């Protein structure tokens, strides 16, 4: 297990709006002591949850090619500007872009796959796996595969 950040590490956490954001907010009590930068696609959710240090990426999904390119380049610009040491994401595509770009820039990365995917990892999760320093599933039976860890469910 890797050591816990000592406070000098810059942490960026990313999630799309909706359920991905709600799952990320369940991790917030553990994350906030490290003063992370929060990234989402929906600023209203951040306001609802009283998240102060927020960055907003354009939303996109796999069926929206042009929006996907826009989101990728916005995520690239964000990661290059913030230069995080650690990136954590609960998904979906905007968070995946953050994980991939951060890993290629030398950051440690953590992917927490959605609890909604009980039969198999999500598509974003499967893509994120080779770019993840730590890949976490919320289903114990899915942790039996390579590089997957189970620590319990968020919900």
PDB file of C-alpha atoms in Angstrom:
ATOM      1  CA  UNK A   1       0.000   0.000   0.000  1.00  0.00           C
ATOM      2  CA  UNK A   2       1.315   3.423  -0.859  1.00  0.00           C
ATOM      3  CA  UNK A   3       1.854   5.939   1.903  1.00  0.00           C
ATOM      4  CA  UNK A   4      -0.763   8.565   2.694  1.00  0.00           C
ATOM      5  CA  UNK A   5       0.021  12.016   1.292  1.00  0.00           C
ATOM      6  CA  UNK A   6       1.857  14.189   3.814  1.00  0.00           C
ATOM      7  CA  UNK A   7       0.062  17.410   2.971  1.00  0.00           C
ATOM      8  CA  UNK A   8       2.737  18.621   0.584  1.00  0.00           C
ATOM      9  CA  UNK A   9       1.241  16.607  -2.274  1.00  0.00           C
ATOM     10  CA  UNK A  10      -1.198  18.386  -4.549  1.00  0.00           C
ATOM     11  CA  UNK A  11      -4.348  16.311  -4.973  1.00  0.00           C
ATOM     12  CA  UNK A  12      -6.967  16.713  -7.682  1.00  0.00           C
ATOM     13  CA  UNK A  13     -10.235  14.777  -7.515  1.00  0.00           C
ATOM     14  CA  UNK A  14     -12.573  14.554 -10.498  1.00  0.00           C
ATOM     15  CA  UNK A  15     -16.086  13.311 -11.157  1.00  0.00           C
ATOM     16  CA  UNK A  16     -18.842  13.901 -13.662  1.00  0.00           C
ATOM     17  CA  UNK A  17     -22.097  15.298 -12.341  1.00  0.00           C
ATOM     18  CA  UNK A  18     -24.791  13.022 -10.928  1.00  0.00           C
ATOM     19  CA  UNK A  19     -23.978   9.705  -9.286  1.00  0.00           C
ATOM     20  CA  UNK A  20     -20.236   9.928  -9.944  1.00  0.00           C
ATOM     21  CA  UNK A  21     -20.131  13.242  -8.058  1.00  0.00           C
ATOM     22  CA  UNK A  22     -22.324  11.861  -5.251  1.00  0.00           C
ATOM     23  CA  UNK A  23     -19.941   8.929  -4.787  1.00  0.00           C
ATOM     24  CA  UNK A  24     -16.991  11.320  -4.721  1.00  0.00           C
ATOM     25  CA  UNK A  25     -18.735  13.384  -2.049  1.00  0.00           C
ATOM     26  CA  UNK A  26     -18.906  10.253   0.133  1.00  0.00           C
ATOM     27  CA  UNK A  27     -15.091  10.279   0.089  1.00  0.00           C
ATOM     28  CA  UNK A  28     -14.964  13.966   0.954  1.00  0.00           C
ATOM     29  CA  UNK A  29     -14.447  13.596   4.733  1.00  0.00           C
ATOM     30  CA  UNK A  30     -11.248  11.652   4.050  1.00  0.00           C
ATOM     31  CA  UNK A  31     -10.143  13.892   1.175  1.00  0.00           C
ATOM     32  CA  UNK A  32     -10.725  17.370   2.595  1.00  0.00           C
ATOM     33  CA  UNK A  33      -7.865  17.138   5.085  1.00  0.00           C
ATOM     34  CA  UNK A  34      -5.547  17.198   2.051  1.00  0.00           C
ATOM     35  CA  UNK A  35      -7.160  20.342   0.549  1.00  0.00           C
ATOM     36  CA  UNK A  36      -7.807  18.834  -2.873  1.00  0.00           C
ATOM     37  CA  UNK A  37      -8.832  20.653  -6.008  1.00  0.00           C
ATOM     38  CA  UNK A  38     -12.292  19.388  -6.994  1.00  0.00           C
ATOM     39  CA  UNK A  39     -13.182  18.970 -10.662  1.00  0.00           C
ATOM     40  CA  UNK A  40     -16.674  18.337 -11.995  1.00  0.00           C
ATOM     41  CA  UNK A  41     -18.901  18.990 -14.962  1.00  0.00           C
ATOM     42  CA  UNK A  42     -21.663  20.623 -12.936  1.00  0.00           C
ATOM     43  CA  UNK A  43     -20.851  23.715 -10.861  1.00  0.00           C
ATOM     44  CA  UNK A  44     -24.320  23.638  -9.287  1.00  0.00           C
ATOM     45  CA  UNK A  45     -23.532  20.330  -7.598  1.00  0.00           C
ATOM     46  CA  UNK A  46     -20.359  21.807  -6.147  1.00  0.00           C
ATOM     47  CA  UNK A  47     -22.354  24.776  -4.840  1.00  0.00           C
ATOM     48  CA  UNK A  48     -24.985  22.431  -3.390  1.00  0.00           C
ATOM     49  CA  UNK A  49     -22.272  20.531  -1.521  1.00  0.00           C
ATOM     50  CA  UNK A  50     -20.426  23.725  -0.529  1.00  0.00           C
ATOM     51  CA  UNK A  51     -17.228  22.770  -2.305  1.00  0.00           C
ATOM     52  CA  UNK A  52     -15.048  25.846  -2.545  1.00  0.00           C
ATOM     53  CA  UNK A  53     -11.979  25.026  -4.641  1.00  0.00           C
ATOM     54  CA  UNK A  54     -13.695  23.867  -7.833  1.00  0.00           C
ATOM     55  CA  UNK A  55     -12.763  23.573 -11.488  1.00  0.00           C
ATOM     56  CA  UNK A  56     -15.363  22.819 -14.158  1.00  0.00           C
ATOM     57  CA  UNK A  57     -14.802  20.699 -17.250  1.00  0.00           C
ATOM     58  CA  UNK A  58     -17.225  20.446 -20.158  1.00  0.00           C
ATOM     59  CA  UNK A  59     -19.359  17.323 -19.913  1.00  0.00           C
ATOM     60  CA  UNK A  60     -19.084  14.597 -22.533  1.00  0.00           C
ATOM     61  CA  UNK A  61     -19.769  10.929 -23.029  1.00  0.00           C
ATOM     62  CA  UNK A  62     -18.602   8.292 -25.484  1.00  0.00           C
ATOM     63  CA  UNK A  63     -21.377   9.146 -27.942  1.00  0.00           C
ATOM     64  CA  UNK A  64     -20.388  12.828 -28.207  1.00  0.00           C
ATOM     65  CA  UNK A  65     -17.163  12.924 -30.207  1.00  0.00           C
ATOM     66  CA  UNK A  66     -16.813  16.698 -30.555  1.00  0.00           C
ATOM     67  CA  UNK A  67     -17.727  17.327 -26.918  1.00  0.00           C
ATOM     68  CA  UNK A  68     -15.267  14.575 -26.012  1.00  0.00           C
ATOM     69  CA  UNK A  69     -12.418  16.361 -27.800  1.00  0.00           C
ATOM     70  CA  UNK A  70     -13.361  19.614 -26.089  1.00  0.00           C
ATOM     71  CA  UNK A  71     -13.430  17.889 -22.711  1.00  0.00           C
ATOM     72  CA  UNK A  72     -10.088  16.140 -23.343  1.00  0.00           C
ATOM     73  CA  UNK A  73      -8.300  19.359 -24.224  1.00  0.00           C
ATOM     74  CA  UNK A  74      -9.853  21.180 -21.253  1.00  0.00           C
ATOM     75  CA  UNK A  75      -8.703  18.338 -18.973  1.00  0.00           C
ATOM     76  CA  UNK A  76      -5.222  18.478 -20.522  1.00  0.00           C
ATOM     77  CA  UNK A  77      -5.006  22.219 -19.920  1.00  0.00           C
ATOM     78  CA  UNK A  78      -6.245  21.771 -16.346  1.00  0.00           C
ATOM     79  CA  UNK A  79      -3.759  19.016 -15.468  1.00  0.00           C
ATOM     80  CA  UNK A  80      -0.864  20.964 -16.998  1.00  0.00           C
ATOM     81  CA  UNK A  81      -1.864  24.080 -15.051  1.00  0.00           C
ATOM     82  CA  UNK A  82      -2.549  22.418 -11.684  1.00  0.00           C
ATOM     83  CA  UNK A  83       0.303  19.876 -11.874  1.00  0.00           C
ATOM     84  CA  UNK A  84      -1.224  17.482  -9.321  1.00  0.00           C
ATOM     85  CA  UNK A  85       0.861  14.796  -7.624  1.00  0.00           C
ATOM     86  CA  UNK A  86      -2.201  12.583  -7.168  1.00  0.00           C
ATOM     87  CA  UNK A  87      -5.436  12.377  -9.168  1.00  0.00           C
ATOM     88  CA  UNK A  88      -8.473  10.440  -7.959  1.00  0.00           C
ATOM     89  CA  UNK A  89     -11.628   9.915 -10.000  1.00  0.00           C
ATOM     90  CA  UNK A  90     -14.948   8.145  -9.628  1.00  0.00           C
ATOM     91  CA  UNK A  91     -15.667   8.603 -13.356  1.00  0.00           C
ATOM     92  CA  UNK A  92     -16.951   9.016 -15.932  1.00  0.00           C
ATOM     93  CA  UNK A  93     -15.323  10.294 -19.152  1.00  0.00           C
ATOM     94  CA  UNK A  94     -14.050  13.686 -17.867  1.00  0.00           C
ATOM     95  CA  UNK A  95     -12.534  11.934 -14.839  1.00  0.00           C
ATOM     96  CA  UNK A  96     -11.033   9.292 -17.098  1.00  0.00           C
ATOM     97  CA  UNK A  97      -9.354  12.006 -19.151  1.00  0.00           C
ATOM     98  CA  UNK A  98      -7.912  13.516 -15.950  1.00  0.00           C
ATOM     99  CA  UNK A  99      -6.531  10.127 -14.863  1.00  0.00           C
ATOM    100  CA  UNK A 100      -4.965   9.348 -18.246  1.00  0.00           C
ATOM    101  CA  UNK A 101      -3.386  12.777 -18.687  1.00  0.00           C
ATOM    102  CA  UNK A 102      -2.141  12.924 -15.094  1.00  0.00           C
ATOM    103  CA  UNK A 103      -0.574   9.462 -15.322  1.00  0.00           C
ATOM    104  CA  UNK A 104       1.215  10.442 -18.524  1.00  0.00           C
ATOM    105  CA  UNK A 105       2.446  13.578 -16.720  1.00  0.00           C
ATOM    106  CA  UNK A 106       3.906  11.457 -13.901  1.00  0.00           C
ATOM    107  CA  UNK A 107       1.207  11.719 -11.232  1.00  0.00           C
ATOM    108  CA  UNK A 108      -0.059   8.846  -9.127  1.00  0.00           C
ATOM    109  CA  UNK A 109      -3.638   8.025 -10.046  1.00  0.00           C
ATOM    110  CA  UNK A 110      -6.574   6.366  -8.303  1.00  0.00           C
ATOM    111  CA  UNK A 111      -9.720   5.131 -10.019  1.00  0.00           C
ATOM    112  CA  UNK A 112     -12.783   4.228  -7.925  1.00  0.00           C
ATOM    113  CA  UNK A 113     -15.229   2.365 -10.156  1.00  0.00           C
ATOM    114  CA  UNK A 114     -18.927   3.084  -9.740  1.00  0.00           C
ATOM    115  CA  UNK A 115     -21.028   0.947  -7.436  1.00  0.00           C
ATOM    116  CA  UNK A 116     -23.605   0.784 -10.236  1.00  0.00           C
ATOM    117  CA  UNK A 117     -21.379  -1.678 -12.085  1.00  0.00           C
ATOM    118  CA  UNK A 118     -21.874  -4.912 -10.148  1.00  0.00           C
ATOM    119  CA  UNK A 119     -21.324  -7.451 -12.941  1.00  0.00           C
ATOM    120  CA  UNK A 120     -18.218  -6.027 -14.577  1.00  0.00           C
ATOM    121  CA  UNK A 121     -16.094  -2.893 -14.407  1.00  0.00           C
ATOM    122  CA  UNK A 122     -17.467   0.151 -16.212  1.00  0.00           C
ATOM    123  CA  UNK A 123     -16.180   0.988 -19.682  1.00  0.00           C
ATOM    124  CA  UNK A 124     -14.343   4.020 -18.289  1.00  0.00           C
ATOM    125  CA  UNK A 125     -12.998   1.829 -15.497  1.00  0.00           C
ATOM    126  CA  UNK A 126     -11.666  -0.747 -17.937  1.00  0.00           C
ATOM    127  CA  UNK A 127      -9.939   1.983 -19.923  1.00  0.00           C
ATOM    128  CA  UNK A 128      -8.599   3.605 -16.733  1.00  0.00           C
ATOM    129  CA  UNK A 129      -7.058   0.407 -15.355  1.00  0.00           C
ATOM    130  CA  UNK A 130      -3.666   0.595 -17.132  1.00  0.00           C
ATOM    131  CA  UNK A 131      -3.408   4.291 -16.220  1.00  0.00           C
ATOM    132  CA  UNK A 132      -4.240   3.748 -12.532  1.00  0.00           C
ATOM    133  CA  UNK A 133      -1.667   3.426  -9.788  1.00  0.00           C
ATOM    134  CA  UNK A 134      -4.530   2.084  -7.673  1.00  0.00           C
ATOM    135  CA  UNK A 135      -7.768   0.749  -9.178  1.00  0.00           C
ATOM    136  CA  UNK A 136     -10.624   0.256  -6.709  1.00  0.00           C
ATOM    137  CA  UNK A 137     -13.888  -1.610  -7.145  1.00  0.00           C
ATOM    138  CA  UNK A 138     -16.849  -1.397  -4.790  1.00  0.00           C
ATOM    139  CA  UNK A 139     -17.714  -5.060  -5.390  1.00  0.00           C
ATOM    140  CA  UNK A 140     -15.620  -7.714  -3.658  1.00  0.00           C
ATOM    141  CA  UNK A 141     -16.033 -10.312  -6.427  1.00  0.00           C
ATOM    142  CA  UNK A 142     -14.648  -7.850  -9.000  1.00  0.00           C
ATOM    143  CA  UNK A 143     -11.459  -7.383  -6.969  1.00  0.00           C
ATOM    144  CA  UNK A 144     -10.224 -10.831  -7.896  1.00  0.00           C
ATOM    145  CA  UNK A 145      -8.766  -9.549 -11.152  1.00  0.00           C
ATOM    146  CA  UNK A 146      -5.360  -7.967 -11.735  1.00  0.00           C
ATOM    147  CA  UNK A 147      -4.652  -4.591 -10.154  1.00  0.00           C
ATOM    148  CA  UNK A 148      -8.134  -4.331  -8.583  1.00  0.00           C
ATOM    149  CA  UNK A 149      -8.584  -3.611  -4.880  1.00  0.00           C
ATOM    150  CA  UNK A 150     -11.679  -3.768  -2.716  1.00  0.00           C
ATOM    151  CA  UNK A 151     -11.980  -1.714   0.479  1.00  0.00           C
ATOM    152  CA  UNK A 152     -15.786  -1.801   0.810  1.00  0.00           C
ATOM    153  CA  UNK A 153     -18.619   0.078  -0.836  1.00  0.00           C
ATOM    154  CA  UNK A 154     -19.225   3.819  -0.596  1.00  0.00           C
ATOM    155  CA  UNK A 155     -23.022   3.456  -0.664  1.00  0.00           C
TER     156      UNK A 155
END
